[in-house]
PDB file of C-alpha atoms and ligand atoms in Angstrom:
ATOM      1  CA  MET A 631      58.558 -41.470  25.171  1.00 48.00           C
ATOM      2  CA  SER A 632      60.064 -42.649  21.634  1.00 71.00           C
ATOM      3  CA  GLY A 633      63.505 -41.110  20.349  1.00 79.00           C
ATOM      4  CA  ASN A 634      65.256 -38.208  20.150  1.00 96.00           C
ATOM      5  CA  ARG A 635      66.375 -38.182  16.552  1.00 98.00           C
ATOM      6  CA  THR A 636      65.260 -38.539  12.844  1.00 98.00           C
ATOM      7  CA  PHE A 637      66.825 -38.046   9.268  1.00 98.00           C
ATOM      8  CA  SER A 638      65.505 -36.208   7.308  1.00 98.00           C
ATOM      9  CA  MET A 639      66.602 -35.456   3.775  1.00 98.00           C
ATOM     10  CA  ILE A 640      64.906 -31.952   1.576  1.00 99.00           C
ATOM     11  CA  LYS A 641      64.061 -33.510  -2.040  1.00 98.00           C
ATOM     12  CA  PRO A 642      65.174 -31.986  -5.253  1.00 98.00           C
ATOM     13  CA  ASP A 643      62.011 -30.231  -6.002  1.00 97.00           C
ATOM     14  CA  ALA A 644      62.859 -28.421  -2.983  1.00 98.00           C
ATOM     15  CA  VAL A 645      66.069 -27.866  -3.119  1.00 98.00           C
ATOM     16  CA  SER A 646      66.297 -26.854  -7.433  1.00 98.00           C
ATOM     17  CA  GLU A 647      63.394 -23.738  -5.751  1.00 98.00           C
ATOM     18  CA  GLY A 648      66.011 -21.868  -3.543  1.00 98.00           C
ATOM     19  CA  ASN A 649      63.127 -23.639  -0.020  1.00 98.00           C
ATOM     20  CA  THR A 650      66.018 -25.225   1.083  1.00 98.00           C
ATOM     21  CA  GLY A 651      66.547 -22.102   3.950  1.00 98.00           C
ATOM     22  CA  ALA A 652      62.719 -21.875   5.031  1.00 98.00           C
ATOM     23  CA  ILE A 653      61.972 -25.501   5.644  1.00 99.00           C
ATOM     24  CA  LEU A 654      65.297 -25.484   7.715  1.00 99.00           C
ATOM     25  CA  ARG A 655      64.283 -22.434   9.088  1.00 98.00           C
ATOM     26  CA  MET A 656      60.340 -24.400  10.167  1.00 98.00           C
ATOM     27  CA  ILE A 657      62.630 -27.230  11.074  1.00 98.00           C
ATOM     28  CA  GLU A 658      64.723 -24.778  13.805  1.00 98.00           C
ATOM     29  CA  GLU A 659      61.773 -23.023  15.141  1.00 98.00           C
ATOM     30  CA  ALA A 660      59.487 -26.296  15.070  1.00 98.00           C
ATOM     31  CA  GLY A 661      62.600 -27.119  17.598  1.00 98.00           C
ATOM     32  CA  PHE A 662      64.361 -29.691  16.522  1.00 98.00           C
ATOM     33  CA  LYS A 663      68.307 -29.149  16.740  1.00 98.00           C
ATOM     34  CA  ILE A 664      70.092 -29.986  13.205  1.00 98.00           C
ATOM     35  CA  VAL A 665      72.562 -32.801  14.518  1.00 97.00           C
ATOM     36  CA  ALA A 666      74.387 -33.237  11.067  1.00 98.00           C
ATOM     37  CA  MET A 667      73.223 -31.613   8.015  1.00 98.00           C
ATOM     38  CA  LYS A 668      74.763 -32.313   3.940  1.00 98.00           C
ATOM     39  CA  LYS A 669      74.686 -31.017   0.546  1.00 98.00           C
ATOM     40  CA  THR A 670      74.782 -33.570  -1.838  1.00 98.00           C
ATOM     41  CA  ALA A 671      72.927 -36.238  -4.566  1.00 98.00           C
ATOM     42  CA  LEU A 672      71.850 -39.371  -4.845  1.00 98.00           C
ATOM     43  CA  THR A 673      72.229 -41.542  -7.466  1.00 98.00           C
ATOM     44  CA  GLY A 674      70.126 -44.082  -9.444  1.00 98.00           C
ATOM     45  CA  GLU A 675      71.821 -46.664  -7.939  1.00 98.00           C
ATOM     46  CA  THR A 676      71.892 -45.438  -4.420  1.00 98.00           C
ATOM     47  CA  ALA A 677      68.217 -43.869  -4.300  1.00 98.00           C
ATOM     48  CA  GLY A 678      67.591 -47.706  -5.085  1.00 98.00           C
ATOM     49  CA  LYS A 679      68.949 -48.996  -1.853  1.00 98.00           C
ATOM     50  CA  PHE A 680      67.812 -45.989   0.616  1.00 98.00           C
ATOM     51  CA  TYR A 681      64.056 -46.706  -1.212  1.00 98.00           C
ATOM     52  CA  GLU A 682      64.644 -50.229  -1.692  1.00 98.00           C
ATOM     53  CA  VAL A 683      62.088 -50.565   1.160  1.00 97.00           C
ATOM     54  CA  HIS A 684      59.869 -49.738  -1.973  1.00 98.00           C
ATOM     55  CA  LYS A 685      61.185 -52.271  -4.225  1.00 98.00           C
ATOM     56  CA  GLU A 686      57.805 -53.775  -5.307  1.00 98.00           C
ATOM     57  CA  ARG A 687      55.890 -50.686  -5.119  1.00 98.00           C
ATOM     58  CA  PRO A 688      54.777 -48.909  -8.844  1.00 98.00           C
ATOM     59  CA  PHE A 689      56.024 -45.870  -8.355  1.00 98.00           C
ATOM     60  CA  TYR A 690      59.983 -47.375  -7.197  1.00 98.00           C
ATOM     61  CA  LYS A 691      61.339 -46.530 -10.417  1.00 98.00           C
ATOM     62  CA  ASP A 692      59.974 -42.948 -10.862  1.00 98.00           C
ATOM     63  CA  LEU A 693      61.275 -42.366  -7.250  1.00 98.00           C
ATOM     64  CA  CYS A 694      64.570 -42.848  -8.358  1.00 98.00           C
ATOM     65  CA  ALA A 695      65.180 -41.162 -11.010  1.00 98.00           C
ATOM     66  CA  TYR A 696      63.212 -38.234  -9.295  1.00 98.00           C
ATOM     67  CA  MET A 697      65.599 -38.468  -6.292  1.00 98.00           C
ATOM     68  CA  SER A 698      68.582 -38.789  -8.735  1.00 98.00           C
ATOM     69  CA  SER A 699      67.245 -35.243 -10.766  1.00 98.00           C
ATOM     70  CA  GLY A 700      69.520 -32.879  -9.023  1.00 98.00           C
ATOM     71  CA  PRO A 701      70.769 -32.513  -4.748  1.00 98.00           C
ATOM     72  CA  ILE A 702      69.460 -33.198  -2.057  1.00 98.00           C
ATOM     73  CA  VAL A 703      69.835 -32.045   1.610  1.00 99.00           C
ATOM     74  CA  ALA A 704      70.767 -34.917   4.285  1.00 98.00           C
ATOM     75  CA  LEU A 705      69.652 -33.586   8.383  1.00 98.00           C
ATOM     76  CA  ILE A 706      69.840 -35.637  11.046  1.00 98.00           C
ATOM     77  CA  LEU A 707      67.730 -33.673  13.680  1.00 98.00           C
ATOM     78  CA  GLU A 708      67.182 -34.514  17.588  1.00 98.00           C
ATOM     79  CA  LYS A 709      64.455 -33.266  19.573  1.00 98.00           C
ATOM     80  CA  ASP A 710      62.017 -35.458  21.824  1.00 97.00           C
ATOM     81  CA  ASN A 711      60.252 -37.781  20.132  1.00 97.00           C
ATOM     82  CA  ALA A 712      61.741 -36.955  17.094  1.00 98.00           C
ATOM     83  CA  VAL A 713      60.461 -39.316  14.474  1.00 98.00           C
ATOM     84  CA  ALA A 714      56.652 -38.523  15.298  1.00 98.00           C
ATOM     85  CA  ASP A 715      56.877 -34.566  15.653  1.00 98.00           C
ATOM     86  CA  PHE A 716      59.033 -34.111  12.632  1.00 98.00           C
ATOM     87  CA  ARG A 717      55.880 -36.277  10.848  1.00 98.00           C
ATOM     88  CA  LYS A 718      53.264 -34.067  12.323  1.00 98.00           C
ATOM     89  CA  LEU A 719      55.444 -30.885  11.324  1.00 98.00           C
ATOM     90  CA  ILE A 720      56.397 -32.261   7.264  1.00 98.00           C
ATOM     91  CA  GLY A 721      52.348 -33.131   7.018  1.00 98.00           C
ATOM     92  CA  ALA A 722      50.566 -36.347   5.235  1.00 98.00           C
ATOM     93  CA  THR A 723      52.770 -37.659   1.968  1.00 98.00           C
ATOM     94  CA  ASN A 724      50.290 -37.073  -0.898  1.00 98.00           C
ATOM     95  CA  PRO A 725      49.966 -32.513  -0.533  1.00 97.00           C
ATOM     96  CA  ALA A 726      46.817 -32.420  -1.307  1.00 97.00           C
ATOM     97  CA  ASP A 727      46.164 -34.431   1.944  1.00 98.00           C
ATOM     98  CA  ALA A 728      48.738 -32.628   4.644  1.00 98.00           C
ATOM     99  CA  GLU A 729      47.265 -29.827   6.999  1.00 98.00           C
ATOM    100  CA  GLU A 730      47.643 -26.241   6.344  1.00 98.00           C
ATOM    101  CA  GLY A 731      50.939 -25.049   7.518  1.00 98.00           C
ATOM    102  CA  THR A 732      52.742 -28.095   7.275  1.00 98.00           C
ATOM    103  CA  ILE A 733      56.271 -28.325   5.113  1.00 98.00           C
ATOM    104  CA  ARG A 734      54.642 -30.610   2.902  1.00 98.00           C
ATOM    105  CA  LYS A 735      51.781 -28.148   2.477  1.00 98.00           C
ATOM    106  CA  LEU A 736      54.061 -25.273   2.030  1.00 98.00           C
ATOM    107  CA  PHE A 737      56.362 -26.487  -0.575  1.00 98.00           C
ATOM    108  CA  ALA A 738      55.643 -30.327  -1.510  1.00 98.00           C
ATOM    109  CA  LYS A 739      54.357 -30.451  -5.787  1.00 97.00           C
ATOM    110  CA  SER A 740      52.945 -33.657  -6.278  1.00 98.00           C
ATOM    111  CA  ILE A 741      53.190 -36.797  -4.426  1.00 98.00           C
ATOM    112  CA  GLU A 742      56.271 -37.936  -5.649  1.00 97.00           C
ATOM    113  CA  ALA A 743      58.074 -34.489  -5.468  1.00 98.00           C
ATOM    114  CA  ASN A 744      57.121 -33.923  -1.846  1.00 98.00           C
ATOM    115  CA  ALA A 745      59.696 -31.715  -0.959  1.00 98.00           C
ATOM    116  CA  VAL A 746      61.193 -33.928   2.604  1.00 98.00           C
ATOM    117  CA  HIS A 747      61.374 -36.790   3.672  1.00 98.00           C
ATOM    118  CA  GLY A 748      60.755 -37.604   7.399  1.00 98.00           C
ATOM    119  CA  SER A 749      61.664 -41.223   8.931  1.00 98.00           C
ATOM    120  CA  ASP A 750      59.340 -43.490   9.694  1.00 97.00           C
ATOM    121  CA  ALA A 751      60.272 -45.216  13.104  1.00 97.00           C
ATOM    122  CA  ASP A 752      63.113 -44.358  15.438  1.00 97.00           C
ATOM    123  CA  ASP A 753      65.320 -47.722  14.038  1.00 97.00           C
ATOM    124  CA  THR A 754      64.944 -46.413  10.284  1.00 97.00           C
ATOM    125  CA  ALA A 755      65.600 -42.800  11.480  1.00 98.00           C
ATOM    126  CA  ALA A 756      68.854 -44.761  12.308  1.00 97.00           C
ATOM    127  CA  GLN A 757      69.437 -46.594   9.321  1.00 98.00           C
ATOM    128  CA  GLU A 758      69.086 -43.688   7.251  1.00 98.00           C
ATOM    129  CA  GLY A 759      70.984 -41.792   9.210  1.00 98.00           C
ATOM    130  CA  SER A 760      74.185 -43.510   8.416  1.00 98.00           C
ATOM    131  CA  PHE A 761      72.437 -44.395   5.172  1.00 98.00           C
ATOM    132  CA  PHE A 762      74.827 -40.214   4.582  1.00 98.00           C
ATOM    133  CA  PHE A 763      76.589 -39.923   7.715  1.00 98.00           C
ATOM    134  CA  ALA A 764      79.603 -41.937   9.702  1.00 97.00           C
ATOM    135  CA  LYS A 765      79.078 -42.210  13.026  1.00 94.00           C
ATOM    136  CA  THR A 766      81.903 -39.263  13.953  1.00 94.00           C
ATOM    137  CA  GLU A 767      79.438 -37.003  11.586  1.00 94.00           C
ATOM    138  CA  GLN A 768      77.053 -37.694  14.112  1.00 92.00           C
ATOM    139  CA  PHE A 769      77.647 -35.210  17.255  1.00 85.00           C
TER     140      PHE A 769
HETATM  141  P1  CMP B 993      58.903 -40.621   1.198  1.00 84.36           P
HETATM  142  O1  CMP B 993      58.243 -40.013   2.721  1.00 84.36           O
HETATM  143  O2  CMP B 993      59.878 -39.917   1.126  1.00 84.36           O
HETATM  144  O3  CMP B 993      58.418 -41.636   1.232  1.00 84.36           O
HETATM  145  C1  CMP B 993      58.757 -42.939   0.293  1.00 84.36           C
HETATM  146  C2  CMP B 993      58.257 -41.987  -1.017  1.00 84.36           C
HETATM  147  O4  CMP B 993      58.061 -42.739  -2.020  1.00 84.36           O
HETATM  148  C3  CMP B 993      57.236 -40.766  -0.495  1.00 84.36           C
HETATM  149  O5  CMP B 993      57.715 -39.594   0.022  1.00 84.36           O
HETATM  150  C4  CMP B 993      57.172 -39.849  -2.565  1.00 84.36           C
HETATM  151  O6  CMP B 993      58.163 -38.474  -2.985  1.00 84.36           O
HETATM  152  C5  CMP B 993      56.801 -41.323  -2.704  1.00 84.36           C
HETATM  153  N1  CMP B 993      55.415 -41.920  -2.679  1.00 84.36           N
HETATM  154  C6  CMP B 993      55.211 -42.436  -2.594  1.00 84.36           C
HETATM  155  N2  CMP B 993      53.634 -42.708  -2.758  1.00 84.36           N
HETATM  156  C7  CMP B 993      53.717 -42.443  -3.539  1.00 84.36           C
HETATM  157  C8  CMP B 993      52.971 -42.526  -4.755  1.00 84.36           C
HETATM  158  N3  CMP B 993      51.448 -42.974  -4.271  1.00 84.36           N
HETATM  159  N4  CMP B 993      53.368 -41.949  -6.380  1.00 84.36           N
HETATM  160  C9  CMP B 993      54.000 -41.246  -6.073  1.00 84.36           C
HETATM  161  N5  CMP B 993      55.768 -41.659  -5.323  1.00 84.36           N
HETATM  162  C10 CMP B 993      55.282 -42.375  -4.041  1.00 84.36           C
END
């Protein structure tokens, strides 16, 4: 069994369109417990740090501009097999490829404005959670 925590962000497109509540409901109904939650905003610089792994990719600059274009909701979530189960719940990066009933199929606008982020591994989940939350906030 892999780890029981993952990190997620509800992205600017979903927050600005009023989909935060609907997405949180889907997350809770799928059995995830909200360990930590914060509505905040990234700057171009902090978005650049968060997505540093993609810095050589052609979409990096646009991604940083988009991710700093409005508020986001940062979340640490808990469930058995959290990383893999959450990626199943959100669906493919490109909403055109996402399965019916997934969060991205329902709410994403494009491959960039894809409604939610979900960590891709246990170690990145821990790093990404600590990017937004102090240890004392990760109850
Ligand atoms: P996310 O799961 O947050 O991880 C990296 C993000 O980069 C991804 O969701 C998308 O928002 C964005 N992204 C990935 N691939 C592309 C692409 N080909 N074009 C534009 N944005 C992308």
